[in-house]
mmCIF file of C-alpha atoms in Angstrom:
data_model
loop_
_atom_site.group_PDB
_atom_site.id
_atom_site.type_symbol
_atom_site.label_atom_id
_atom_site.label_comp_id
_atom_site.label_asym_id
_atom_site.label_seq_id
_atom_site.Cartn_x
_atom_site.Cartn_y
_atom_site.Cartn_z
ATOM 1 C CA MET A 237 23.617 18.151 3.367
ATOM 2 C CA THR A 238 26.012 15.451 4.489
ATOM 3 C CA ASP A 239 25.061 11.824 3.979
ATOM 4 C CA LEU A 240 26.631 9.771 6.768
ATOM 5 C CA SER A 241 25.535 6.508 5.191
ATOM 6 C CA ALA A 242 27.948 6.985 2.304
ATOM 7 C CA SER A 243 31.728 7.253 2.389
ATOM 8 C CA PRO A 244 34.375 7.946 -0.257
ATOM 9 C CA GLY A 245 35.390 4.768 -1.993
ATOM 10 C CA GLY A 246 32.624 2.780 -0.348
ATOM 11 C CA ALA A 247 34.433 2.643 3.025
ATOM 12 C CA SER A 248 32.313 2.123 6.111
ATOM 13 C CA ARG A 249 31.693 4.676 8.835
ATOM 14 C CA ILE A 250 30.997 4.040 12.475
ATOM 15 C CA LEU A 251 28.681 6.333 14.398
ATOM 16 C CA ARG A 252 28.458 6.400 18.170
ATOM 17 C CA ALA A 253 25.366 7.513 20.106
ATOM 18 C CA LYS A 254 24.097 7.562 23.670
ATOM 19 C CA TRP A 255 21.405 5.080 22.598
ATOM 20 C CA ILE A 256 20.898 2.804 19.594
ATOM 21 C CA LEU A 257 17.356 1.399 19.218
ATOM 22 C CA PRO A 258 17.332 -1.728 17.020
ATOM 23 C CA ILE A 259 13.556 -2.126 17.772
ATOM 24 C CA ASP A 260 13.605 -5.919 17.527
ATOM 25 C CA ARG A 261 15.724 -6.109 20.679
ATOM 26 C CA PRO A 262 16.305 -3.851 23.715
ATOM 27 C CA PRO A 263 18.022 -0.447 23.295
ATOM 28 C CA LEU A 264 21.812 -0.428 23.313
ATOM 29 C CA ALA A 265 23.359 2.055 25.748
ATOM 30 C CA ASP A 266 26.556 3.778 24.569
ATOM 31 C CA GLY A 267 25.978 2.151 21.209
ATOM 32 C CA TRP A 268 27.576 2.269 17.801
ATOM 33 C CA ILE A 269 26.436 1.457 14.294
ATOM 34 C CA GLU A 270 28.560 0.786 11.232
ATOM 35 C CA ILE A 271 27.144 1.701 7.830
ATOM 36 C CA ALA A 272 28.429 1.461 4.276
ATOM 37 C CA ALA A 273 26.917 1.995 0.842
ATOM 38 C CA GLY A 274 23.548 2.844 2.362
ATOM 39 C CA ARG A 275 23.361 -0.375 4.392
ATOM 40 C CA ILE A 276 23.902 -1.342 8.007
ATOM 41 C CA ARG A 277 26.961 -3.525 8.406
ATOM 42 C CA ARG A 278 26.844 -4.182 12.148
ATOM 43 C CA LEU A 279 25.977 -2.558 15.469
ATOM 44 C CA GLY A 280 26.694 -3.004 19.143
ATOM 45 C CA SER A 281 27.428 -1.252 22.408
ATOM 46 C CA HIS A 282 30.499 0.002 24.269
ATOM 47 C CA ALA A 283 33.740 -0.729 22.389
ATOM 48 C CA ALA A 284 33.388 0.088 18.684
ATOM 49 C CA PRO A 285 35.335 -2.017 16.149
ATOM 50 C CA GLY A 286 37.207 1.023 14.872
ATOM 51 C CA PRO A 287 37.376 4.831 14.885
ATOM 52 C CA ALA A 288 33.896 6.276 15.401
ATOM 53 C CA GLU A 289 32.202 9.631 14.977
ATOM 54 C CA ASP A 290 30.575 10.522 18.274
ATOM 55 C CA LEU A 291 27.164 12.117 17.713
ATOM 56 C CA GLY A 292 26.799 12.814 21.404
ATOM 57 C CA ARG A 293 23.667 12.565 23.547
ATOM 58 C CA VAL A 294 21.333 11.280 20.831
ATOM 59 C CA ALA A 295 19.242 8.241 20.033
ATOM 60 C CA ILE A 296 19.491 6.541 16.650
ATOM 61 C CA LEU A 297 16.501 4.491 15.512
ATOM 62 C CA PRO A 298 14.981 3.290 12.217
ATOM 63 C CA GLY A 299 13.197 5.861 10.112
ATOM 64 C CA LEU A 300 9.533 6.077 11.110
ATOM 65 C CA VAL A 301 6.671 4.735 9.002
ATOM 66 C CA ASN A 302 3.581 6.876 8.416
ATOM 67 C CA ALA A 303 1.289 4.146 7.142
ATOM 68 C CA HIS A 304 -1.698 6.361 6.294
ATOM 69 C CA THR A 305 -1.651 9.859 4.823
ATOM 70 C CA HIS A 306 -3.542 11.885 2.225
ATOM 71 C CA LEU A 307 -0.876 14.235 0.873
ATOM 72 C CA GLU A 308 -3.221 15.496 -1.847
ATOM 73 C CA LEU A 309 -5.351 17.106 0.889
ATOM 74 C CA SER A 310 -2.440 19.127 2.309
ATOM 75 C CA TRP A 311 -3.767 22.358 0.786
ATOM 76 C CA MET A 312 -6.759 22.026 3.131
ATOM 77 C CA ALA A 313 -4.596 22.569 6.224
ATOM 78 C CA GLY A 314 -6.435 24.865 8.633
ATOM 79 C CA ARG A 315 -9.535 25.053 6.403
ATOM 80 C CA VAL A 316 -11.623 22.233 7.886
ATOM 81 C CA PRO A 317 -12.219 22.782 11.612
ATOM 82 C CA PRO A 318 -12.579 19.936 14.109
ATOM 83 C CA ALA A 319 -16.084 18.479 14.119
ATOM 84 C CA ASP A 320 -18.456 16.831 16.564
ATOM 85 C CA SER A 321 -19.209 13.982 14.153
ATOM 86 C CA MET A 322 -17.870 12.382 11.008
ATOM 87 C CA ASP A 323 -20.926 13.599 9.134
ATOM 88 C CA ASP A 324 -20.199 17.225 10.058
ATOM 89 C CA TRP A 325 -16.566 16.873 9.033
ATOM 90 C CA ILE A 326 -17.448 15.288 5.680
ATOM 91 C CA ARG A 327 -19.870 18.112 4.962
ATOM 92 C CA GLY A 328 -17.054 20.562 5.655
ATOM 93 C CA ILE A 329 -14.823 18.755 3.152
ATOM 94 C CA VAL A 330 -17.604 18.725 0.542
ATOM 95 C CA ARG A 331 -18.203 22.478 0.970
ATOM 96 C CA LEU A 332 -14.497 23.190 0.592
ATOM 97 C CA ARG A 333 -14.194 21.063 -2.530
ATOM 98 C CA ARG A 334 -17.267 22.663 -4.101
ATOM 99 C CA ALA A 335 -15.771 26.104 -3.464
ATOM 100 C CA GLY A 336 -12.860 25.084 -5.678
ATOM 101 C CA GLY A 337 -9.244 24.363 -4.879
ATOM 102 C CA PRO A 338 -6.382 26.844 -5.212
ATOM 103 C CA GLY A 339 -5.104 25.256 -8.413
ATOM 104 C CA ALA A 340 -2.972 22.276 -9.379
ATOM 105 C CA GLU A 341 0.421 23.891 -8.811
ATOM 106 C CA ILE A 342 -0.441 25.286 -5.382
ATOM 107 C CA GLU A 343 -1.958 21.959 -4.366
ATOM 108 C CA ARG A 344 1.140 20.098 -5.551
ATOM 109 C CA GLN A 345 3.428 22.479 -3.661
ATOM 110 C CA ALA A 346 1.380 22.019 -0.502
ATOM 111 C CA ALA A 347 1.743 18.244 -0.848
ATOM 112 C CA LEU A 348 5.490 18.563 -1.406
ATOM 113 C CA ASP A 349 5.927 20.862 1.597
ATOM 114 C CA ALA A 350 3.982 18.402 3.743
ATOM 115 C CA ALA A 351 6.045 15.461 2.506
ATOM 116 C CA LYS A 352 9.290 17.326 3.200
ATOM 117 C CA ALA A 353 8.056 18.166 6.698
ATOM 118 C CA MET A 354 7.390 14.466 7.283
ATOM 119 C CA ARG A 355 10.904 13.602 6.167
ATOM 120 C CA ALA A 356 12.407 16.327 8.352
ATOM 121 C CA THR A 357 10.695 14.912 11.448
ATOM 122 C CA GLY A 358 11.917 11.368 10.983
ATOM 123 C CA THR A 359 9.521 9.620 8.604
ATOM 124 C CA ALA A 360 11.208 7.405 6.014
ATOM 125 C CA LEU A 361 8.295 5.395 4.584
ATOM 126 C CA VAL A 362 4.779 6.528 3.805
ATOM 127 C CA GLY A 363 1.532 4.842 2.821
ATOM 128 C CA ASP A 364 -0.235 7.600 0.906
ATOM 129 C CA ILE A 365 -3.828 7.586 -0.311
ATOM 130 C CA SER A 366 -4.132 9.260 -3.696
ATOM 131 C CA ASN A 367 -7.193 10.071 -5.772
ATOM 132 C CA ALA A 368 -5.384 11.783 -8.660
ATOM 133 C CA LEU A 369 -1.941 10.100 -8.630
ATOM 134 C CA THR A 370 -0.153 13.411 -8.159
ATOM 135 C CA THR A 371 1.846 12.218 -5.147
ATOM 136 C CA PRO A 372 4.212 9.468 -6.404
ATOM 137 C CA ALA A 373 6.590 12.094 -7.801
ATOM 138 C CA VAL A 374 6.081 14.300 -4.721
ATOM 139 C CA ILE A 375 7.020 11.479 -2.344
ATOM 140 C CA ARG A 376 10.189 10.696 -4.264
ATOM 141 C CA GLU A 377 11.170 14.375 -4.535
ATOM 142 C CA ALA A 378 10.810 14.730 -0.757
ATOM 143 C CA GLY A 379 13.280 11.879 -0.163
ATOM 144 C CA LEU A 380 10.640 9.454 1.069
ATOM 145 C CA ASP A 381 9.764 5.946 -0.055
ATOM 146 C CA GLY A 382 6.696 3.796 0.421
ATOM 147 C CA VAL A 383 3.435 2.845 -1.244
ATOM 148 C CA VAL A 384 0.792 4.955 -2.971
ATOM 149 C CA PHE A 385 -2.745 3.579 -2.706
ATOM 150 C CA TYR A 386 -4.760 4.752 -5.712
ATOM 151 C CA GLU A 387 -8.160 5.027 -4.120
ATOM 152 C CA LEU A 388 -11.423 4.396 -5.946
ATOM 153 C CA ILE A 389 -14.792 5.802 -4.879
ATOM 154 C CA GLY A 390 -18.036 4.738 -6.521
ATOM 155 C CA PHE A 391 -21.238 3.687 -4.821
ATOM 156 C CA SER A 392 -23.109 3.224 -8.100
ATOM 157 C CA THR A 393 -20.430 2.173 -10.598
ATOM 158 C CA PRO A 394 -21.957 0.666 -13.770
ATOM 159 C CA ASP A 395 -18.850 -1.146 -15.061
ATOM 160 C CA PRO A 396 -16.491 -2.080 -12.213
ATOM 161 C CA GLU A 397 -14.269 -4.276 -14.392
ATOM 162 C CA ARG A 398 -13.475 -1.391 -16.717
ATOM 163 C CA VAL A 399 -13.012 1.046 -13.826
ATOM 164 C CA VAL A 400 -10.520 -1.210 -12.078
ATOM 165 C CA ARG A 401 -8.716 -2.113 -15.304
ATOM 166 C CA ASP A 402 -8.278 1.572 -16.185
ATOM 167 C CA ALA A 403 -7.192 2.383 -12.631
ATOM 168 C CA TRP A 404 -4.474 -0.255 -12.708
ATOM 169 C CA ALA A 405 -3.233 1.093 -16.048
ATOM 170 C CA ARG A 406 -2.880 4.561 -14.490
ATOM 171 C CA ALA A 407 -1.257 3.084 -11.374
ATOM 172 C CA ARG A 408 1.367 1.216 -13.373
ATOM 173 C CA ALA A 409 2.109 4.327 -15.430
ATOM 174 C CA ALA A 410 2.650 6.344 -12.233
ATOM 175 C CA GLU A 411 4.846 3.765 -10.523
ATOM 176 C CA PRO A 412 8.188 4.851 -12.046
ATOM 177 C CA LEU A 413 7.581 8.341 -10.651
ATOM 178 C CA LEU A 414 7.804 6.854 -7.150
ATOM 179 C CA ALA A 415 10.138 3.907 -7.504
ATOM 180 C CA GLY A 416 12.396 4.845 -10.400
ATOM 181 C CA ALA A 417 12.753 3.231 -13.797
ATOM 182 C CA GLU A 418 12.610 -0.362 -12.546
ATOM 183 C CA ARG A 419 9.154 -1.513 -11.519
ATOM 184 C CA PRO A 420 9.364 -3.182 -8.080
ATOM 185 C CA THR A 421 7.636 -6.372 -7.016
ATOM 186 C CA PRO A 422 5.187 -6.174 -5.361
ATOM 187 C CA PRO A 423 3.945 -2.914 -6.894
ATOM 188 C CA ARG A 424 4.409 0.311 -4.966
ATOM 189 C CA VAL A 425 1.332 1.894 -6.516
ATOM 190 C CA GLY A 426 -1.805 -0.181 -5.989
ATOM 191 C CA VAL A 427 -5.549 0.179 -6.438
ATOM 192 C CA VAL A 428 -7.745 0.182 -3.319
ATOM 193 C CA ALA A 429 -11.282 0.998 -2.187
ATOM 194 C CA HIS A 430 -12.133 4.007 -0.033
ATOM 195 C CA ALA A 431 -14.717 2.737 2.481
ATOM 196 C CA PRO A 432 -17.746 0.423 2.850
ATOM 197 C CA TYR A 433 -20.150 3.372 2.552
ATOM 198 C CA SER A 434 -18.611 4.901 -0.598
ATOM 199 C CA VAL A 435 -17.810 1.865 -2.759
ATOM 200 C CA SER A 436 -20.318 -0.586 -4.237
ATOM 201 C CA PRO A 437 -20.080 -4.307 -3.453
ATOM 202 C CA GLU A 438 -19.326 -5.039 -7.110
ATOM 203 C CA LEU A 439 -16.445 -2.549 -7.165
ATOM 204 C CA PHE A 440 -15.069 -3.945 -3.894
ATOM 205 C CA ARG A 441 -15.111 -7.482 -5.313
ATOM 206 C CA GLU A 442 -13.359 -6.456 -8.523
ATOM 207 C CA ILE A 443 -10.623 -4.522 -6.707
ATOM 208 C CA ALA A 444 -10.094 -7.521 -4.431
ATOM 209 C CA ARG A 445 -10.032 -9.981 -7.333
ATOM 210 C CA VAL A 446 -7.422 -8.094 -9.316
ATOM 211 C CA ALA A 447 -5.295 -7.198 -6.282
ATOM 212 C CA ARG A 448 -4.477 -10.752 -5.264
ATOM 213 C CA GLY A 449 -0.706 -11.147 -5.213
ATOM 214 C CA GLY A 450 -0.162 -7.436 -5.856
ATOM 215 C CA ALA A 451 0.182 -4.351 -3.670
ATOM 216 C CA PRO A 452 -1.408 -4.496 -0.210
ATOM 217 C CA LEU A 453 -5.065 -3.540 0.049
ATOM 218 C CA ALA A 454 -6.197 -0.718 2.316
ATOM 219 C CA VAL A 455 -9.616 0.562 3.343
ATOM 220 C CA HIS A 456 -11.078 3.068 5.787
ATOM 221 C CA LEU A 457 -12.914 0.687 8.110
ATOM 222 C CA GLY A 458 -15.014 1.035 11.238
ATOM 223 C CA GLU A 459 -14.130 4.709 11.490
ATOM 224 C CA SER A 460 -17.424 6.168 12.703
ATOM 225 C CA PRO A 461 -20.710 5.264 14.437
ATOM 226 C CA GLU A 462 -22.484 6.460 11.285
ATOM 227 C CA GLU A 463 -20.685 3.779 9.251
ATOM 228 C CA ILE A 464 -21.784 1.060 11.670
ATOM 229 C CA GLU A 465 -25.384 2.297 11.557
ATOM 230 C CA PHE A 466 -25.378 2.441 7.759
ATOM 231 C CA LEU A 467 -24.076 -1.105 7.314
ATOM 232 C CA ARG A 468 -26.500 -2.571 9.853
ATOM 233 C CA THR A 469 -29.656 -0.640 8.874
ATOM 234 C CA GLY A 470 -29.053 1.216 5.599
ATOM 235 C CA ARG A 471 -30.139 4.425 7.308
ATOM 236 C CA GLY A 472 -28.603 7.430 9.029
ATOM 237 C CA PRO A 473 -26.471 10.432 8.001
ATOM 238 C CA ILE A 474 -24.427 8.459 5.465
ATOM 239 C CA ARG A 475 -27.556 7.442 3.556
ATOM 240 C CA ALA A 476 -28.684 11.090 3.570
ATOM 241 C CA THR A 477 -25.288 12.266 2.306
ATOM 242 C CA LEU A 478 -25.231 9.727 -0.543
ATOM 243 C CA GLU A 479 -28.716 10.831 -1.581
ATOM 244 C CA SER A 480 -27.830 14.534 -1.398
ATOM 245 C CA LEU A 481 -24.777 13.924 -3.609
ATOM 246 C CA GLY A 482 -26.915 12.049 -6.136
ATOM 247 C CA VAL A 483 -24.896 8.823 -5.874
ATOM 248 C CA TRP A 484 -27.277 6.627 -3.881
ATOM 249 C CA SER A 485 -27.994 3.258 -5.522
ATOM 250 C CA PRO A 486 -31.406 1.708 -4.808
ATOM 251 C CA ALA A 487 -29.917 -1.630 -5.865
ATOM 252 C CA TRP A 488 -27.650 -1.676 -2.803
ATOM 253 C CA SER A 489 -28.620 -4.347 -0.264
ATOM 254 C CA VAL A 490 -28.080 -3.677 3.431
ATOM 255 C CA PRO A 491 -25.358 -6.107 4.605
ATOM 256 C CA GLY A 492 -26.754 -6.104 8.143
ATOM 257 C CA CYS A 493 -23.374 -6.866 9.720
ATOM 258 C CA ASP A 494 -20.241 -5.223 11.075
ATOM 259 C CA PRO A 495 -17.675 -3.753 8.644
ATOM 260 C CA VAL A 496 -15.050 -6.472 9.096
ATOM 261 C CA ARG A 497 -17.498 -9.260 8.293
ATOM 262 C CA TYR A 498 -18.693 -7.215 5.304
ATOM 263 C CA MET A 499 -15.118 -7.022 3.966
ATOM 264 C CA ALA A 500 -14.769 -10.785 4.414
ATOM 265 C CA GLU A 501 -17.991 -11.463 2.500
ATOM 266 C CA LEU A 502 -16.747 -9.295 -0.377
ATOM 267 C CA GLY A 503 -13.377 -11.065 -0.545
ATOM 268 C CA TYR A 504 -11.593 -7.860 0.414
ATOM 269 C CA LEU A 505 -10.337 -9.085 3.794
ATOM 270 C CA GLN A 506 -7.084 -10.558 2.557
ATOM 271 C CA PRO A 507 -3.730 -11.208 4.250
ATOM 272 C CA ALA A 508 -1.833 -7.938 4.854
ATOM 273 C CA MET A 509 -4.926 -5.764 4.305
ATOM 274 C CA LEU A 510 -4.658 -2.407 6.063
ATOM 275 C CA ALA A 511 -7.759 -1.632 8.134
ATOM 276 C CA VAL A 512 -7.389 2.111 8.613
ATOM 277 C CA HIS A 513 -8.827 3.643 11.809
ATOM 278 C CA ALA A 514 -10.900 0.678 13.150
ATOM 279 C CA VAL A 515 -12.191 2.978 15.917
ATOM 280 C CA HIS A 516 -15.550 1.202 16.129
ATOM 281 C CA VAL A 517 -14.456 -2.332 15.273
ATOM 282 C CA THR A 518 -15.640 -4.781 17.933
ATOM 283 C CA ASP A 519 -13.488 -7.311 19.748
ATOM 284 C CA ASP A 520 -14.887 -9.997 17.423
ATOM 285 C CA GLY A 521 -13.912 -7.830 14.460
ATOM 286 C CA LEU A 522 -10.396 -7.414 15.810
ATOM 287 C CA GLU A 523 -10.074 -11.183 16.154
ATOM 288 C CA ARG A 524 -11.243 -11.602 12.565
ATOM 289 C CA LEU A 525 -8.642 -9.069 11.383
ATOM 290 C CA ARG A 526 -5.939 -10.862 13.349
ATOM 291 C CA ASP A 527 -6.892 -14.280 12.014
ATOM 292 C CA ALA A 528 -6.876 -12.939 8.447
ATOM 293 C CA GLY A 529 -3.333 -11.579 8.849
ATOM 294 C CA ALA A 530 -4.511 -7.974 8.458
ATOM 295 C CA TYR A 531 -3.110 -4.812 10.053
ATOM 296 C CA VAL A 532 -4.803 -1.988 11.927
ATOM 297 C CA VAL A 533 -3.495 1.462 11.028
ATOM 298 C CA SER A 534 -4.440 3.825 13.837
ATOM 299 C CA CYS A 535 -4.598 7.612 13.432
ATOM 300 C CA PRO A 536 -5.570 8.852 16.927
ATOM 301 C CA ARG A 537 -5.367 12.617 16.388
ATOM 302 C CA SER A 538 -7.434 12.446 13.201
ATOM 303 C CA ASN A 539 -10.095 10.346 14.940
ATOM 304 C CA LEU A 540 -10.523 13.015 17.583
ATOM 305 C CA TRP A 541 -10.480 15.829 14.993
ATOM 306 C CA VAL A 542 -13.312 14.374 12.909
ATOM 307 C CA GLY A 543 -15.441 13.562 15.940
ATOM 308 C CA VAL A 544 -15.512 9.764 15.849
ATOM 309 C CA GLY A 545 -13.918 9.308 19.258
ATOM 310 C CA PRO A 546 -10.592 7.859 20.371
ATOM 311 C CA PRO A 547 -9.346 4.522 19.014
ATOM 312 C CA ARG A 548 -9.317 1.582 21.414
ATOM 313 C CA LEU A 549 -5.552 1.248 21.272
ATOM 314 C CA SER A 550 -5.235 -0.945 24.338
ATOM 315 C CA HIS A 551 -7.805 -3.335 22.851
ATOM 316 C CA PHE A 552 -5.898 -3.431 19.556
ATOM 317 C CA TYR A 553 -2.742 -4.584 21.299
ATOM 318 C CA ALA A 554 -4.595 -6.935 23.653
ATOM 319 C CA ALA A 555 -6.209 -8.614 20.627
ATOM 320 C CA ASP A 556 -2.716 -9.213 19.205
ATOM 321 C CA VAL A 557 -3.552 -7.412 15.964
ATOM 322 C CA PRO A 558 -0.463 -5.854 14.331
ATOM 323 C CA VAL A 559 -0.821 -2.090 14.839
ATOM 324 C CA ALA A 560 0.803 0.560 12.653
ATOM 325 C CA PHE A 561 0.368 4.325 12.913
ATOM 326 C CA GLY A 562 -0.617 7.045 10.463
ATOM 327 C CA THR A 563 -1.304 10.742 10.731
ATOM 328 C CA ASP A 564 -4.067 10.955 8.116
ATOM 329 C CA SER A 565 -4.176 14.319 6.324
ATOM 330 C CA LEU A 566 -3.652 17.961 7.245
ATOM 331 C CA ALA A 567 -7.408 18.343 6.750
ATOM 332 C CA SER A 568 -7.904 16.305 9.935
ATOM 333 C CA SER A 569 -4.656 16.592 11.869
ATOM 334 C CA PRO A 570 -2.465 19.484 13.032
ATOM 335 C CA SER A 571 0.726 17.898 11.665
ATOM 336 C CA LEU A 572 2.118 14.903 9.800
ATOM 337 C CA ASN A 573 4.775 14.408 12.483
ATOM 338 C CA LEU A 574 4.655 10.789 13.624
ATOM 339 C CA PHE A 575 6.325 11.631 16.931
ATOM 340 C CA ASP A 576 3.268 13.813 17.648
ATOM 341 C CA GLU A 577 1.058 10.833 16.814
ATOM 342 C CA LEU A 578 3.052 8.643 19.178
ATOM 343 C CA ALA A 579 2.577 11.173 21.985
ATOM 344 C CA GLU A 580 -1.203 11.023 21.503
ATOM 345 C CA ALA A 581 -1.073 7.226 21.397
ATOM 346 C CA ARG A 582 0.834 7.203 24.675
ATOM 347 C CA ARG A 583 -1.808 9.497 26.229
ATOM 348 C CA LEU A 584 -4.632 7.208 25.102
ATOM 349 C CA ALA A 585 -2.907 3.944 26.003
ATOM 350 C CA PRO A 586 -0.730 4.450 29.096
ATOM 351 C CA ASP A 587 -0.837 0.702 29.737
ATOM 352 C CA VAL A 588 0.876 -0.181 26.431
ATOM 353 C CA GLU A 589 4.642 -0.449 26.711
ATOM 354 C CA ALA A 590 6.574 2.356 25.065
ATOM 355 C CA GLY A 591 8.612 -0.185 23.127
ATOM 356 C CA CYS A 592 5.419 -1.600 21.585
ATOM 357 C CA LEU A 593 4.356 1.856 20.409
ATOM 358 C CA LEU A 594 7.767 2.451 18.841
ATOM 359 C CA GLU A 595 7.613 -0.958 17.178
ATOM 360 C CA SER A 596 4.261 0.014 15.653
ATOM 361 C CA ALA A 597 5.784 3.204 14.242
ATOM 362 C CA THR A 598 8.745 1.345 12.721
ATOM 363 C CA ARG A 599 8.839 -2.431 12.258
ATOM 364 C CA VAL A 600 5.100 -3.086 12.013
ATOM 365 C CA GLY A 601 4.530 -0.130 9.692
ATOM 366 C CA ALA A 602 7.340 -1.256 7.409
ATOM 367 C CA GLU A 603 5.904 -4.774 7.250
ATOM 368 C CA ALA A 604 2.413 -3.424 6.553
ATOM 369 C CA LEU A 605 3.698 -1.508 3.522
ATOM 370 C CA GLY A 606 5.741 -4.446 2.223
ATOM 371 C CA PHE A 607 9.162 -3.153 3.344
ATOM 372 C CA GLY A 608 9.663 -5.587 6.199
ATOM 373 C CA ASP A 609 12.843 -7.048 4.702
ATOM 374 C CA THR A 610 14.671 -3.729 4.399
ATOM 375 C CA HIS A 611 13.243 -1.197 6.873
ATOM 376 C CA GLY A 612 11.798 -0.911 10.347
ATOM 377 C CA THR A 613 14.643 -2.393 12.414
ATOM 378 C CA LEU A 614 18.389 -1.893 12.748
ATOM 379 C CA ALA A 615 20.148 -5.075 11.692
ATOM 380 C CA PRO A 616 22.988 -6.071 9.365
ATOM 381 C CA GLY A 617 21.994 -5.791 5.721
ATOM 382 C CA ARG A 618 19.081 -3.452 6.350
ATOM 383 C CA ALA A 619 18.796 -0.025 4.757
ATOM 384 C CA ALA A 620 20.590 2.727 6.672
ATOM 385 C CA SER A 621 17.371 4.747 6.708
ATOM 386 C CA LEU A 622 17.723 6.162 10.183
ATOM 387 C CA VAL A 623 16.587 9.026 12.375
ATOM 388 C CA VAL A 624 18.576 10.902 15.007
ATOM 389 C CA VAL A 625 16.879 12.392 18.072
ATOM 390 C CA ASP A 626 18.619 14.746 20.505
ATOM 391 C CA LEU A 627 18.104 13.692 24.119
ATOM 392 C CA PRO A 628 17.889 16.007 27.123
ATOM 393 C CA ALA A 629 20.204 15.372 30.013
ATOM 394 C CA GLY A 630 18.916 12.846 32.498
ATOM 395 C CA VAL A 631 16.929 10.602 30.119
ATOM 396 C CA THR A 632 17.191 7.045 31.435
ATOM 397 C CA ASP A 633 14.142 5.456 29.746
ATOM 398 C CA VAL A 634 14.816 6.370 26.137
ATOM 399 C CA GLU A 635 11.790 4.497 24.756
ATOM 400 C CA GLU A 636 9.398 6.333 27.066
ATOM 401 C CA TYR A 637 10.963 9.677 26.167
ATOM 402 C CA LEU A 638 10.494 9.036 22.446
ATOM 403 C CA VAL A 639 6.732 8.431 22.790
ATOM 404 C CA THR A 640 5.887 11.317 25.134
ATOM 405 C CA GLY A 641 6.467 14.358 22.952
ATOM 406 C CA VAL A 642 9.719 14.989 21.105
ATOM 407 C CA PRO A 643 10.303 18.612 19.945
ATOM 408 C CA PRO A 644 10.493 18.722 16.131
ATOM 409 C CA ALA A 645 13.780 20.641 16.286
ATOM 410 C CA SER A 646 15.341 17.654 18.066
ATOM 411 C CA VAL A 647 14.585 15.244 15.203
ATOM 412 C CA ARG A 648 16.332 14.796 11.874
ATOM 413 C CA PRO A 649 17.021 12.084 9.339
ATOM 414 C CA LEU A 650 20.547 10.744 9.567
ATOM 415 C CA GLU A 651 21.694 12.265 6.302
ATOM 416 C CA ARG A 652 20.782 15.699 7.704
ATOM 417 C CA HIS A 653 22.981 15.240 10.778
ATOM 418 C CA PRO A 654 26.278 17.132 10.323
ATOM 419 C CA ALA A 655 29.350 14.967 10.111
ATOM 420 C CA ALA A 656 31.738 15.135 13.053
#
């Protein structure tokens, strides 16, 4: 494997491509990019400042950002069929878990294979939800970077302070497995809550209290009609599921409001919070997310798989909420390929400009995970974490091509591109 971002003696290298996509400005036709010591030195179009390696008819863009995955569920690929409702899908997950997993080593290998597949199809950063903290080492081994969200579930937790304190101790212990020996600031392994219907108000408040100034918060929010019904009335399939699992708390008070307002009342709606899915968030809820400085992380293919309906992507953009993309897990999506996710987003939101969709999959995702200073755009000083995409002859609108279905064989991280 040849790494084009490094050169003997630290010398720079200049790569030429049919298109360079900086993301924060229009694409550069017949472009070039100079890189050295893993960083971008400069870029431009037409005449390069020195001898260049011509990569041919390709596009070079920042590595993609998969802002929401569940790598620990990768062993479930193909075992949980698409459902007509979230309740049906959850019951399928519960049945599979109760049947017993294939074992720790097989589950870890499945997660590693999935992470490597993400890297091979252009993803550079990942926001991974973990319940057992097995994925920090997996993500690093696969050549990815990002944030691991250590997710807590507990609708009737007796001692939330202890639970959160112990969770943060485990998170800090796992952090070097992802980020190396030096602990980064802000943390790259943080403690978050799963969803409004699976976490008690007291546990939400404690997670929010301790998280201030730390890793970004994330939460599954407004994903299903059942969630909306539960929060407004305290009834419905979610109530029945909690009771059947023996975790229902009679002390829980019905909030009687939408999920975004509920998060605000609990102190969980903080700047840079990731509201994952948001399929059934109202326009008022979107405005509240925007005003709080939160992000929406949309996972269109997963939403359709679990039966909650398509996300209102056009409304997300119209509300001026920062939108990132995720694939969710292989238990609810056919792949973790973000180019596949972009193709579904383009199908659902033909009115959204292709450049906006690409920005969501790069710059916005990087900012949402706390990497906005180093990743997501091509600019001097930024990390040379890039992806190369082969282009068919005749492509004139490169942005539109990249969001309408790129064959996986046409995509590779820059370090996997053979040197000229």
